[in-house]
PDB file of C-alpha atoms and ligand atoms in Angstrom:
ATOM      1  CA  MET Z  29       0.251   0.147  -0.042  1.00 56.00           C
ATOM      2  CA  GLU Z  30       1.298   3.682  -0.510  1.00 70.00           C
ATOM      3  CA  GLN Z  31       2.387   5.766   2.289  1.00 87.00           C
ATOM      4  CA  ASP Z  32       0.732   8.858   2.743  1.00 94.00           C
ATOM      5  CA  ILE Z  33       2.821  11.885   2.176  1.00 96.00           C
ATOM      6  CA  PHE Z  34       3.560  12.825   5.929  1.00 96.00           C
ATOM      7  CA  CYS Z  35       4.766   9.054   6.431  1.00 96.00           C
ATOM      8  CA  GLN Z  36       7.141   9.765   3.358  1.00 95.00           C
ATOM      9  CA  ILE Z  37       8.355  12.963   4.911  1.00 95.00           C
ATOM     10  CA  ALA Z  38       8.644  11.380   8.725  1.00 92.00           C
ATOM     11  CA  GLU Z  39      10.521   8.494   7.020  1.00 91.00           C
ATOM     12  CA  GLY Z  40      13.026  11.410   4.657  1.00 90.00           C
ATOM     13  CA  VAL Z  41      11.929   9.889   1.563  1.00 93.00           C
ATOM     14  CA  ILE Z  42      10.711  13.324   0.978  1.00 93.00           C
ATOM     15  CA  PRO Z  43      13.144  16.033   1.921  1.00 91.00           C
ATOM     16  CA  THR Z  44      11.423  18.952   4.262  1.00 92.00           C
ATOM     17  CA  THR Z  45      13.096  21.460   6.566  1.00 90.00           C
ATOM     18  CA  LYS Z  46      12.368  20.303   9.775  1.00 96.00           C
ATOM     19  CA  PHE Z  47      11.774  22.422  13.141  1.00 98.00           C
ATOM     20  CA  TYR Z  48      11.789  19.794  15.237  1.00 98.00           C
ATOM     21  CA  ASP Z  49      12.801  16.215  15.625  1.00 97.00           C
ATOM     22  CA  ASP Z  50      12.494  13.582  18.225  1.00 97.00           C
ATOM     23  CA  THR Z  51      11.656   9.502  18.332  1.00 97.00           C
ATOM     24  CA  TRP Z  52       7.797  10.534  18.602  1.00 97.00           C
ATOM     25  CA  VAL Z  53       7.021  13.317  16.271  1.00 98.00           C
ATOM     26  CA  LEU Z  54       8.597  15.603  13.263  1.00 98.00           C
ATOM     27  CA  ALA Z  55       7.256  19.245  12.590  1.00 98.00           C
ATOM     28  CA  PHE Z  56       7.928  21.059   9.628  1.00 98.00           C
ATOM     29  CA  ALA Z  57       6.241  24.178   7.380  1.00 97.00           C
ATOM     30  CA  ASP Z  58       3.023  23.588   5.772  1.00 97.00           C
ATOM     31  CA  ILE Z  59       3.674  23.703   1.989  1.00 96.00           C
ATOM     32  CA  SER Z  60       0.737  25.777   1.854  1.00 96.00           C
ATOM     33  CA  PRO Z  61       1.098  28.268   5.033  1.00 97.00           C
ATOM     34  CA  LEU Z  62      -2.325  29.998   5.956  1.00 95.00           C
ATOM     35  CA  ALA Z  63      -0.210  32.569   8.200  1.00 96.00           C
ATOM     36  CA  PRO Z  64       3.297  33.566   8.810  1.00 97.00           C
ATOM     37  CA  ILE Z  65       3.721  30.780  11.213  1.00 98.00           C
ATOM     38  CA  HIS Z  66       1.970  27.550   9.800  1.00 98.00           C
ATOM     39  CA  ILE Z  67       3.796  24.526  11.073  1.00 98.00           C
ATOM     40  CA  LEU Z  68       2.477  21.176  11.138  1.00 98.00           C
ATOM     41  CA  ILE Z  69       3.320  18.548  14.298  1.00 98.00           C
ATOM     42  CA  VAL Z  70       2.954  15.009  12.959  1.00 98.00           C
ATOM     43  CA  PRO Z  71       3.422  11.856  14.836  1.00 98.00           C
ATOM     44  CA  LYS Z  72       5.824   9.512  13.201  1.00 96.00           C
ATOM     45  CA  LYS Z  73       3.527   6.447  13.687  1.00 96.00           C
ATOM     46  CA  HIS Z  74       0.732   6.107  11.696  1.00 96.00           C
ATOM     47  CA  PHE Z  75      -2.477   7.273  12.835  1.00 97.00           C
ATOM     48  CA  THR Z  76      -5.309   8.321   9.912  1.00 97.00           C
ATOM     49  CA  SER Z  77      -6.910  11.029  12.149  1.00 98.00           C
ATOM     50  CA  LEU Z  78      -7.303  11.855  15.591  1.00 98.00           C
ATOM     51  CA  ASN Z  79     -10.328   9.074  15.642  1.00 98.00           C
ATOM     52  CA  ASP Z  80      -7.615   6.293  15.502  1.00 97.00           C
ATOM     53  CA  LEU Z  81      -6.207   7.632  18.864  1.00 97.00           C
ATOM     54  CA  GLY Z  82      -6.985   5.661  22.415  1.00 96.00           C
ATOM     55  CA  GLY Z  83      -6.263   5.784  26.025  1.00 95.00           C
ATOM     56  CA  LYS Z  84      -2.716   4.892  25.359  1.00 97.00           C
ATOM     57  CA  ASP Z  85      -1.955   7.952  23.118  1.00 97.00           C
ATOM     58  CA  GLU Z  86      -2.505  10.127  25.940  1.00 97.00           C
ATOM     59  CA  GLY Z  87       0.699  10.946  26.165  1.00 98.00           C
ATOM     60  CA  LEU Z  88       1.420  11.333  22.375  1.00 98.00           C
ATOM     61  CA  LEU Z  89      -1.217  13.744  21.968  1.00 98.00           C
ATOM     62  CA  GLY Z  90       0.277  16.037  24.886  1.00 98.00           C
ATOM     63  CA  HIS Z  91       3.352  15.699  23.777  1.00 98.00           C
ATOM     64  CA  MET Z  92       2.575  17.005  20.018  1.00 98.00           C
ATOM     65  CA  ILE Z  93       0.651  19.943  21.967  1.00 98.00           C
ATOM     66  CA  LEU Z  94       3.501  20.648  23.970  1.00 98.00           C
ATOM     67  CA  VAL Z  95       6.108  20.555  20.930  1.00 98.00           C
ATOM     68  CA  ALA Z  96       3.456  23.175  19.397  1.00 98.00           C
ATOM     69  CA  GLN Z  97       3.717  25.383  22.978  1.00 98.00           C
ATOM     70  CA  ARG Z  98       7.663  24.948  22.040  1.00 98.00           C
ATOM     71  CA  LEU Z  99       7.899  25.995  18.628  1.00 98.00           C
ATOM     72  CA  ALA Z 100       5.646  28.560  19.023  1.00 98.00           C
ATOM     73  CA  LYS Z 101       7.881  30.526  21.624  1.00 98.00           C
ATOM     74  CA  GLU Z 102      10.954  29.293  19.419  1.00 98.00           C
ATOM     75  CA  HIS Z 103       9.322  31.116  16.505  1.00 98.00           C
ATOM     76  CA  GLY Z 104       8.039  34.103  18.817  1.00 98.00           C
ATOM     77  CA  VAL Z 105       4.013  34.025  18.737  1.00 98.00           C
ATOM     78  CA  ALA Z 106       4.214  32.804  22.289  1.00 98.00           C
ATOM     79  CA  LEU Z 107       3.026  35.737  23.434  1.00 98.00           C
ATOM     80  CA  SER Z 108       1.054  37.386  20.433  1.00 98.00           C
ATOM     81  CA  GLY Z 109      -1.242  34.149  20.256  1.00 98.00           C
ATOM     82  CA  TYR Z 110      -1.544  31.332  17.983  1.00 98.00           C
ATOM     83  CA  ARG Z 111      -4.068  28.858  17.196  1.00 97.00           C
ATOM     84  CA  LEU Z 112      -3.528  24.939  17.299  1.00 98.00           C
ATOM     85  CA  ILE Z 113      -5.642  23.051  14.982  1.00 97.00           C
ATOM     86  CA  ILE Z 114      -6.474  19.167  14.417  1.00 98.00           C
ATOM     87  CA  ASN Z 115      -8.949  18.649  11.232  1.00 97.00           C
ATOM     88  CA  CYS Z 116     -10.665  14.882  11.724  1.00 98.00           C
ATOM     89  CA  GLY Z 117     -12.677  13.813   8.558  1.00 97.00           C
ATOM     90  CA  PRO Z 118     -14.429  14.976   6.037  1.00 97.00           C
ATOM     91  CA  HIS Z 119     -16.345  17.473   7.763  1.00 96.00           C
ATOM     92  CA  GLY Z 120     -13.449  18.719   9.426  1.00 96.00           C
ATOM     93  CA  ARG Z 121     -11.956  19.045   6.048  1.00 95.00           C
ATOM     94  CA  GLN Z 122      -8.888  17.030   6.539  1.00 97.00           C
ATOM     95  CA  VAL Z 123      -6.944  16.781   3.580  1.00 97.00           C
ATOM     96  CA  VAL Z 124      -3.992  14.427   4.450  1.00 97.00           C
ATOM     97  CA  PRO Z 125      -5.153  11.226   5.797  1.00 97.00           C
ATOM     98  CA  HIS Z 126      -2.075  11.111   8.962  1.00 97.00           C
ATOM     99  CA  LEU Z 127      -2.731  12.655  11.930  1.00 98.00           C
ATOM    100  CA  HIS Z 128      -1.383  16.155  12.296  1.00 98.00           C
ATOM    101  CA  LEU Z 129      -1.577  19.359  14.371  1.00 98.00           C
ATOM    102  CA  HIS Z 130      -1.402  22.889  12.740  1.00 98.00           C
ATOM    103  CA  LEU Z 131       0.457  25.429  14.369  1.00 98.00           C
ATOM    104  CA  LEU Z 132      -0.768  29.311  12.923  1.00 98.00           C
ATOM    105  CA  GLY Z 133       0.810  32.144  13.772  1.00 97.00           C
ATOM    106  CA  GLY Z 134       1.827  35.332  13.464  1.00 97.00           C
ATOM    107  CA  ARG Z 135      -0.848  37.443  12.560  1.00 96.00           C
ATOM    108  CA  GLU Z 136      -4.391  38.026  13.859  1.00 95.00           C
ATOM    109  CA  LEU Z 137      -6.811  34.866  12.560  1.00 94.00           C
ATOM    110  CA  THR Z 138      -9.823  35.279  11.425  1.00 89.00           C
ATOM    111  CA  ALA Z 139     -12.656  33.109  13.045  1.00 84.00           C
ATOM    112  CA  GLU Z 140     -13.080  30.649   9.698  1.00 75.00           C
ATOM    113  CA  MET Z 141      -9.586  29.624   9.289  1.00 59.00           C
ATOM    114  CA  CYS Z 142      -9.029  26.214   8.796  1.00 53.00           C
TER     115      CYS Z 142
HETATM  116  P1  LIG Y 216      -5.352  18.970   6.489  1.00 76.76           P
HETATM  117  O1  LIG Y 216      -6.292  19.959   5.919  1.00 76.76           O
HETATM  118  O2  LIG Y 216      -5.069  17.745   6.156  1.00 76.76           O
HETATM  119  O3  LIG Y 216      -5.797  19.313   8.375  1.00 76.76           O
HETATM  120  O4  LIG Y 216      -4.502  19.885   6.469  1.00 76.76           O
HETATM  121  C1  LIG Y 216      -3.309  19.103   5.541  1.00 76.76           C
HETATM  122  C2  LIG Y 216      -1.996  20.427   5.349  1.00 76.76           C
HETATM  123  O5  LIG Y 216      -1.233  19.484   4.928  1.00 76.76           O
HETATM  124  C3  LIG Y 216      -2.436  21.306   4.469  1.00 76.76           C
HETATM  125  O6  LIG Y 216      -1.902  22.610   5.016  1.00 76.76           O
HETATM  126  C4  LIG Y 216      -1.752  21.297   3.406  1.00 76.76           C
HETATM  127  O7  LIG Y 216      -0.977  22.656   3.094  1.00 76.76           O
HETATM  128  C5  LIG Y 216      -0.380  20.465   3.704  1.00 76.76           C
HETATM  129  N1  LIG Y 216       0.559  19.778   2.871  1.00 76.76           N
HETATM  130  C6  LIG Y 216      -0.109  18.445   1.977  1.00 76.76           C
HETATM  131  N2  LIG Y 216       1.026  18.565   1.411  1.00 76.76           N
HETATM  132  C7  LIG Y 216       1.848  18.528   1.851  1.00 76.76           C
HETATM  133  C8  LIG Y 216       3.630  18.333   1.391  1.00 76.76           C
HETATM  134  O8  LIG Y 216       4.006  17.228   0.581  1.00 76.76           O
HETATM  135  N3  LIG Y 216       4.558  18.884   2.482  1.00 76.76           N
HETATM  136  C9  LIG Y 216       3.967  20.003   3.546  1.00 76.76           C
HETATM  137  N4  LIG Y 216       4.889  20.407   4.190  1.00 76.76           N
HETATM  138  N5  LIG Y 216       2.737  20.150   3.802  1.00 76.76           N
HETATM  139  C10 LIG Y 216       1.671  19.695   2.588  1.00 76.76           C
END
């Protein structure tokens, strides 16, 4: 079965500029940024969507959020503010079938974004 684009990025098959990398997650710039700061925090293990997580994955989800907080500080948007988004499924407008957290900031965001 063909791997999704984020599995390929996580495995280094498709090169990207990494902002953060550890055993569990990878963070890189969104290819079509919706804000001056638009970073994707992606688990290395494949989960198609948030629906695939169970109780044992609480730590991973918390880790993803703390990595986003760290990146917000590193990119200078912690004080001005930012938004974290996980789109899930068709009505959530999830396009890439691999769980990911959007970090958006660098300007005042609209109510409708993402
Ligand atoms: P979703 O709607 O699934 O939550 O968002 C998927 C995001 O992945 C979109 O913001 C889109 O721009 C981004 N994206 C899609 N393909 C690529 C890619 O190949 N590289 C990067 N860096 N981002 C991608």
